[in-house]
Tab-separated table of C-alpha atoms in Angstrom:
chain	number	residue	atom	x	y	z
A	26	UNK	CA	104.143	117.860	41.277
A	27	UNK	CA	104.258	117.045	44.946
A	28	UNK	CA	107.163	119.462	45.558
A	29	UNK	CA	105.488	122.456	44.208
A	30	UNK	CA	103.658	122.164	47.714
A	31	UNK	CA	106.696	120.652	49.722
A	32	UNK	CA	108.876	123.034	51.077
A	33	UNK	CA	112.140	122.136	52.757
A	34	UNK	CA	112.668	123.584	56.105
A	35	UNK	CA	115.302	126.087	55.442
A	36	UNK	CA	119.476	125.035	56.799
A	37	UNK	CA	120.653	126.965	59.166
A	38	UNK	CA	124.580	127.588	59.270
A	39	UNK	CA	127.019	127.722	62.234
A	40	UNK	CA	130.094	130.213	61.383
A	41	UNK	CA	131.020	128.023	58.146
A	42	UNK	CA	129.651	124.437	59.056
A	43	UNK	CA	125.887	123.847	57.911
A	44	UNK	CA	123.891	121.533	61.041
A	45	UNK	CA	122.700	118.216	59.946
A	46	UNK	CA	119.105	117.912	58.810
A	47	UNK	CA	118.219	115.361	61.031
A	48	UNK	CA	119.305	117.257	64.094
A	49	UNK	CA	117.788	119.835	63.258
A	50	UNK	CA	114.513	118.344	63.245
A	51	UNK	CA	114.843	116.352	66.534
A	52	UNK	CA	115.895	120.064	68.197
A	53	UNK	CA	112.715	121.412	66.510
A	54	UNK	CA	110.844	118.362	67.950
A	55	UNK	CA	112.270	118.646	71.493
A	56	UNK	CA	110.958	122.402	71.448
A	57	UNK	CA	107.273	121.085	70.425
A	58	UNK	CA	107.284	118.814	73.107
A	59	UNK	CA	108.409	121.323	75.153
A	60	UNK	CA	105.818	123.648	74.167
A	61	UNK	CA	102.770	121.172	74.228
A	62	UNK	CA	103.776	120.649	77.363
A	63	UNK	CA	103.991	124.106	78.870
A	64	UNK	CA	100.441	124.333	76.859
A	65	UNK	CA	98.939	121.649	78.973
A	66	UNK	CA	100.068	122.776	82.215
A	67	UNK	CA	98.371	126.656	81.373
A	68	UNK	CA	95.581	124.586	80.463
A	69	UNK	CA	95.618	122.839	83.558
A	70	UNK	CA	95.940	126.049	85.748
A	71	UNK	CA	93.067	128.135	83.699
A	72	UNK	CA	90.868	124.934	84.625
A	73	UNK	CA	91.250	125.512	88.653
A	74	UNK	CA	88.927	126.602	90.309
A	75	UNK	CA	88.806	129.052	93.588
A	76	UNK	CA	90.545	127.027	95.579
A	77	UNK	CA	88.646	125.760	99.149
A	78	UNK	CA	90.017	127.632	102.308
A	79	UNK	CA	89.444	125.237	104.934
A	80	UNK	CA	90.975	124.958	108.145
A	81	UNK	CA	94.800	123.410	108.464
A	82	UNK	CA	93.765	119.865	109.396
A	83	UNK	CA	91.266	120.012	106.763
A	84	UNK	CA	91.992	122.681	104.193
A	85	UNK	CA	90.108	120.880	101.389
A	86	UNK	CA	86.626	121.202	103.122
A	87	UNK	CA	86.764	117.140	102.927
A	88	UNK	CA	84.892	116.908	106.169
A	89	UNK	CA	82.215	119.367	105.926
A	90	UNK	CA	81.607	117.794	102.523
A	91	UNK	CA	81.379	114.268	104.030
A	92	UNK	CA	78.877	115.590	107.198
A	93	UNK	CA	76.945	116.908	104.584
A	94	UNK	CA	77.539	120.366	104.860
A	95	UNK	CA	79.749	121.347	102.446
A	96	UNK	CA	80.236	121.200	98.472
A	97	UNK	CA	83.835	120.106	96.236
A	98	UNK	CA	84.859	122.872	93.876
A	99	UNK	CA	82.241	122.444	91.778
A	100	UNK	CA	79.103	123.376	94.568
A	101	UNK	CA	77.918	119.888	94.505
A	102	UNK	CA	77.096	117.979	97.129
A	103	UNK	CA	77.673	114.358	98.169
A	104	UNK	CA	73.753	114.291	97.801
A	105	UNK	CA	74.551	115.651	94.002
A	106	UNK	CA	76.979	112.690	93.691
A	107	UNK	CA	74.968	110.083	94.823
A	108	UNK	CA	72.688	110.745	92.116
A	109	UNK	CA	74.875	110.527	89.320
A	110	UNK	CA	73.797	107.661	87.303
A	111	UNK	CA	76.619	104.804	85.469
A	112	UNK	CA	77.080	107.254	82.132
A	113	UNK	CA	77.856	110.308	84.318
A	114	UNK	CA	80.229	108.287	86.737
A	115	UNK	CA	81.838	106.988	83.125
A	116	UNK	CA	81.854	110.529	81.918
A	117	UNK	CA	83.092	112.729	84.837
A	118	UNK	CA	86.409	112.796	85.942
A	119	UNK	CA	86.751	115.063	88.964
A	120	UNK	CA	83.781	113.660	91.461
A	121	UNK	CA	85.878	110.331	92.425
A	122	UNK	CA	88.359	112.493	93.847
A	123	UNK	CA	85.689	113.570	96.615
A	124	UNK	CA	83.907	110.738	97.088
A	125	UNK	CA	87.462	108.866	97.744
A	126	UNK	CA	89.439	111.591	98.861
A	127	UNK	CA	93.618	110.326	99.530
A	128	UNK	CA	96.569	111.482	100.945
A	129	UNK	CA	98.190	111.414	97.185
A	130	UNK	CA	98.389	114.200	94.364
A	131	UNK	CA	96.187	113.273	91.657
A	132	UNK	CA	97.412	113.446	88.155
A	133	UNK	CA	94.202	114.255	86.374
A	134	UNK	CA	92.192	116.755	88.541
A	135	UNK	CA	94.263	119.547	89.946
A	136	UNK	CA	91.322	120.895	92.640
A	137	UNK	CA	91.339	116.912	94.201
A	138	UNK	CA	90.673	117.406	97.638
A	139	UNK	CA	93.864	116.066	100.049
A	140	UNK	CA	93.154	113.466	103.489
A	141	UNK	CA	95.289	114.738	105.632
A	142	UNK	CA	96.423	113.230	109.003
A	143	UNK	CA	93.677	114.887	110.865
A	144	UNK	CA	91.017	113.720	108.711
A	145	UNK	CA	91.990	110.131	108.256
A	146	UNK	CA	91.554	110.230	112.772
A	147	UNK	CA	88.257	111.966	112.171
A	148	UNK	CA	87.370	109.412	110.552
A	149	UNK	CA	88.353	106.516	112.536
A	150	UNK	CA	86.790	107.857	115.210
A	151	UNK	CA	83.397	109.168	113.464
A	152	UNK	CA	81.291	106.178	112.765
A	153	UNK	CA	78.927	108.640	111.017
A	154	UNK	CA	81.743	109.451	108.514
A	155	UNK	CA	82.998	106.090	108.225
A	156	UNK	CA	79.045	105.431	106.991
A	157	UNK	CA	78.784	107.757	104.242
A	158	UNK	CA	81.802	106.016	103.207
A	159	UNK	CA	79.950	102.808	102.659
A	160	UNK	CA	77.431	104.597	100.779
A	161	UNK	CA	79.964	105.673	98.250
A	162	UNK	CA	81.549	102.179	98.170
A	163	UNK	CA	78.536	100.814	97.647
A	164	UNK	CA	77.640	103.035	94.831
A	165	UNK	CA	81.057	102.364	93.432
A	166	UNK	CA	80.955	98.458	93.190
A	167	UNK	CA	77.703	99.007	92.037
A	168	UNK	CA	78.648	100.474	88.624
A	169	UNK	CA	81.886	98.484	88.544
A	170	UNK	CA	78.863	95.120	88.161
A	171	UNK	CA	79.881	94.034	91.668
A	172	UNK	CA	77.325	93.873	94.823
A	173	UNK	CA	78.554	94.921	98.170
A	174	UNK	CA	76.953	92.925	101.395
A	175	UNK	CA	77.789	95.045	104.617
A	176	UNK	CA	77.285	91.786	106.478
A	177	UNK	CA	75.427	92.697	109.340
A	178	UNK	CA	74.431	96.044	110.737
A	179	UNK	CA	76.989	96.217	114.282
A	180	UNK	CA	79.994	97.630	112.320
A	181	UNK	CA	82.264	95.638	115.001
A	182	UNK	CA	80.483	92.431	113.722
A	183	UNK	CA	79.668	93.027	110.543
A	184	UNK	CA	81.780	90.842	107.695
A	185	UNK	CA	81.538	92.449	104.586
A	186	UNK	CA	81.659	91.023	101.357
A	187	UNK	CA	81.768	92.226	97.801
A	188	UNK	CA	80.839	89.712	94.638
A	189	UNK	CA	80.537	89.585	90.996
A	190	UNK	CA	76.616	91.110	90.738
A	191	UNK	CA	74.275	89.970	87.958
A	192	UNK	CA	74.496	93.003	85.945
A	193	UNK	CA	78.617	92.405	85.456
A	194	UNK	CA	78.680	91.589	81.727
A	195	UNK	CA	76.386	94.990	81.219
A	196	UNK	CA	79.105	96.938	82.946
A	197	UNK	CA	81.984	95.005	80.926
A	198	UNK	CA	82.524	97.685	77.969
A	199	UNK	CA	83.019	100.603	80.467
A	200	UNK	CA	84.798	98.861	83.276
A	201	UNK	CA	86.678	96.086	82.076
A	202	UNK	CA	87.355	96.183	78.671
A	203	UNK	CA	91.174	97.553	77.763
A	204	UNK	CA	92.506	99.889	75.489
A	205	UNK	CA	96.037	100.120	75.019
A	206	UNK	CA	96.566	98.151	77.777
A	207	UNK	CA	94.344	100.084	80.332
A	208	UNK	CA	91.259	101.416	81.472
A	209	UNK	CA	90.562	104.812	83.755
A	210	UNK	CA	88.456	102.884	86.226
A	211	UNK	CA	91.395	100.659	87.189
A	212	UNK	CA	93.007	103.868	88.248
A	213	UNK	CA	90.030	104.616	90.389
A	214	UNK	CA	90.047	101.397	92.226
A	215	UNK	CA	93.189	101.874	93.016
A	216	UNK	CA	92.203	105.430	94.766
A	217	UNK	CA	89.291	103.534	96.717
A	218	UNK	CA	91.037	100.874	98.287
A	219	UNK	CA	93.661	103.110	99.893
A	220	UNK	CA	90.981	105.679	100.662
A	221	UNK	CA	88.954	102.836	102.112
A	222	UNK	CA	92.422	101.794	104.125
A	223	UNK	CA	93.318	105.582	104.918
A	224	UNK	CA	89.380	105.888	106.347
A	225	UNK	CA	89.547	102.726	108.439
A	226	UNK	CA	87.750	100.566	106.410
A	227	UNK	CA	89.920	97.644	106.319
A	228	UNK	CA	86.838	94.843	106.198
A	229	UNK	CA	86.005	96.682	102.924
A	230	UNK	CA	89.426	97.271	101.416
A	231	UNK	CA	90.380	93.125	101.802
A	232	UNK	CA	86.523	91.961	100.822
A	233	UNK	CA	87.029	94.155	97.633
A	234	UNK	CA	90.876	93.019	96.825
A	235	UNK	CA	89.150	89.449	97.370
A	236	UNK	CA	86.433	90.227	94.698
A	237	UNK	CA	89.198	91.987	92.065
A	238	UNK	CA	91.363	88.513	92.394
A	239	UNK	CA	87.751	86.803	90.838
A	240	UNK	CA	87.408	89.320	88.280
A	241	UNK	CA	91.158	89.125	87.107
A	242	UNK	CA	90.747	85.426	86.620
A	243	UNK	CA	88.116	85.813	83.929
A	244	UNK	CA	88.993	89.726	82.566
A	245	UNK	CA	92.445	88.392	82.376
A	246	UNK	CA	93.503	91.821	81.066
A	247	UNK	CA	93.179	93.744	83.893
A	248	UNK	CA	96.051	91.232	85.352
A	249	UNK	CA	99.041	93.955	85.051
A	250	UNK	CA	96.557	96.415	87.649
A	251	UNK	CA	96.769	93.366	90.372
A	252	UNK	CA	100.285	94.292	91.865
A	253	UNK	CA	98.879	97.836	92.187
A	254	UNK	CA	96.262	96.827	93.670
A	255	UNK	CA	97.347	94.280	96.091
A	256	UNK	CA	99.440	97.322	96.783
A	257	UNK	CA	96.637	99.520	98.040
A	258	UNK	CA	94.797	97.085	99.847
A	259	UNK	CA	97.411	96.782	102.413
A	260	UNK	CA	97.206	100.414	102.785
A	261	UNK	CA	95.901	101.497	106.642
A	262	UNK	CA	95.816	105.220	108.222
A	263	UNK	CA	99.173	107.302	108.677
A	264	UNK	CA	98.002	109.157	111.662
């Protein structure tokens, strides 16, 4: 019954030697692959959008969009972002990119923004800038269920701290629960503590490694992200 709706792939035939079956198929798989993946990457490029022309220290706009002035890709704001609430930082995947802007390619949103050289000095020597950062750290902790303390308001003074907040267990499912062995939001702390060590925030970047070492000791999945982490945290500004 079953074969009057299974048909064999047809043999082909080299001069007088017929190919094996099974290399056949693993030639035909090769070209899928090959295909999806060519599929993805059109995909990828139809999804750009106009691309930023900024100056050549800052061609992503990152510092007009910082100071308030400017928007990502998108036209939002860093106004717009801070009003995103936990299911729309869960759900979009192309604001962290702004609000944490690196010096790295990322492998998810082709229009991420770039800190260049020039940038990462603007911000060391902008306090203003290296505020607004805060604000975003703070935000992020926030819906990761930690609590950031700035520790005093003379920035030269000030010892930082960031904790496990009340609300941790309610941000467990999105944040630190694992499938397959991972979960997105490790991948963005990874962004923000080199950010935070590429923008000069090094009080920040070692009083959040400090509060990821508590949470690995009772999410004990998130233990293969440490060495990445730890990684990042000693991160500091290539300028």
């Amino acid at each position: 019954f079953l074969s009057a709706f299974c048909f064999p792939r047809p043999t082909r035939t080299v001069g007088i030697a017929t190919e094996d079956t099974h290399s056949m198929q693993r030639a035909d798989d090769e070209e899928d692959d090959a295909s999806l993946q060519n599929m993805m990457r059109m995909m990828l490029m139809m999804q750009r959008r106009p691309e930023l022309k900024g100056p050549k220290e800052d061609p992503s706009l990152v510092l007009p969009f910082y100071q308030g002035t400017g928007t990502d890709v998108e036209e939002r704001t860093l106004a717009d972002l801070r009003k995103f609430d936990y299911a729309m930082m869960e759900g979009s995947h192309n604001y962290i990119q702004w609000m944490f802007p690196t010096d790295e390619e990322s492998m998810y949103n082709p229009d991420a923004p770039k800190l260049t050289k020039e940038v990462q000095k603007r911000f060391a020597e902008d306090p203003a800038l290296r505020e607004e950062l805060r604000n975003s750290f703070d935000q992020f902790t926030d819906f990761l269920g930690l609590k950031y303390e700035r520790g005093g308001a003379i920035e030269e003074e000030a010892q930082p701290s960031v904790v496990i907040a009340k609300h941790f267990q309610d941000r467990f499912d999105d944040c630190w629960s694992s499938t397959w062995g991972g979960n997105h939001n490790w991948l963005r702390i990874s962004r923000v503590l080199l950010c935070l060590g590429r923008c000069s925030l090094p009080k920040e970047q070692a009083a959040f490694m400090e509060a990821l070492e508590d949470v690995a000791k009772q999410v004990p999945q998130c233990a293969p992200s440490i060495k990445h982490w730890r990684e990042k945290a000693v991160e500091k500004p290539v300028f």
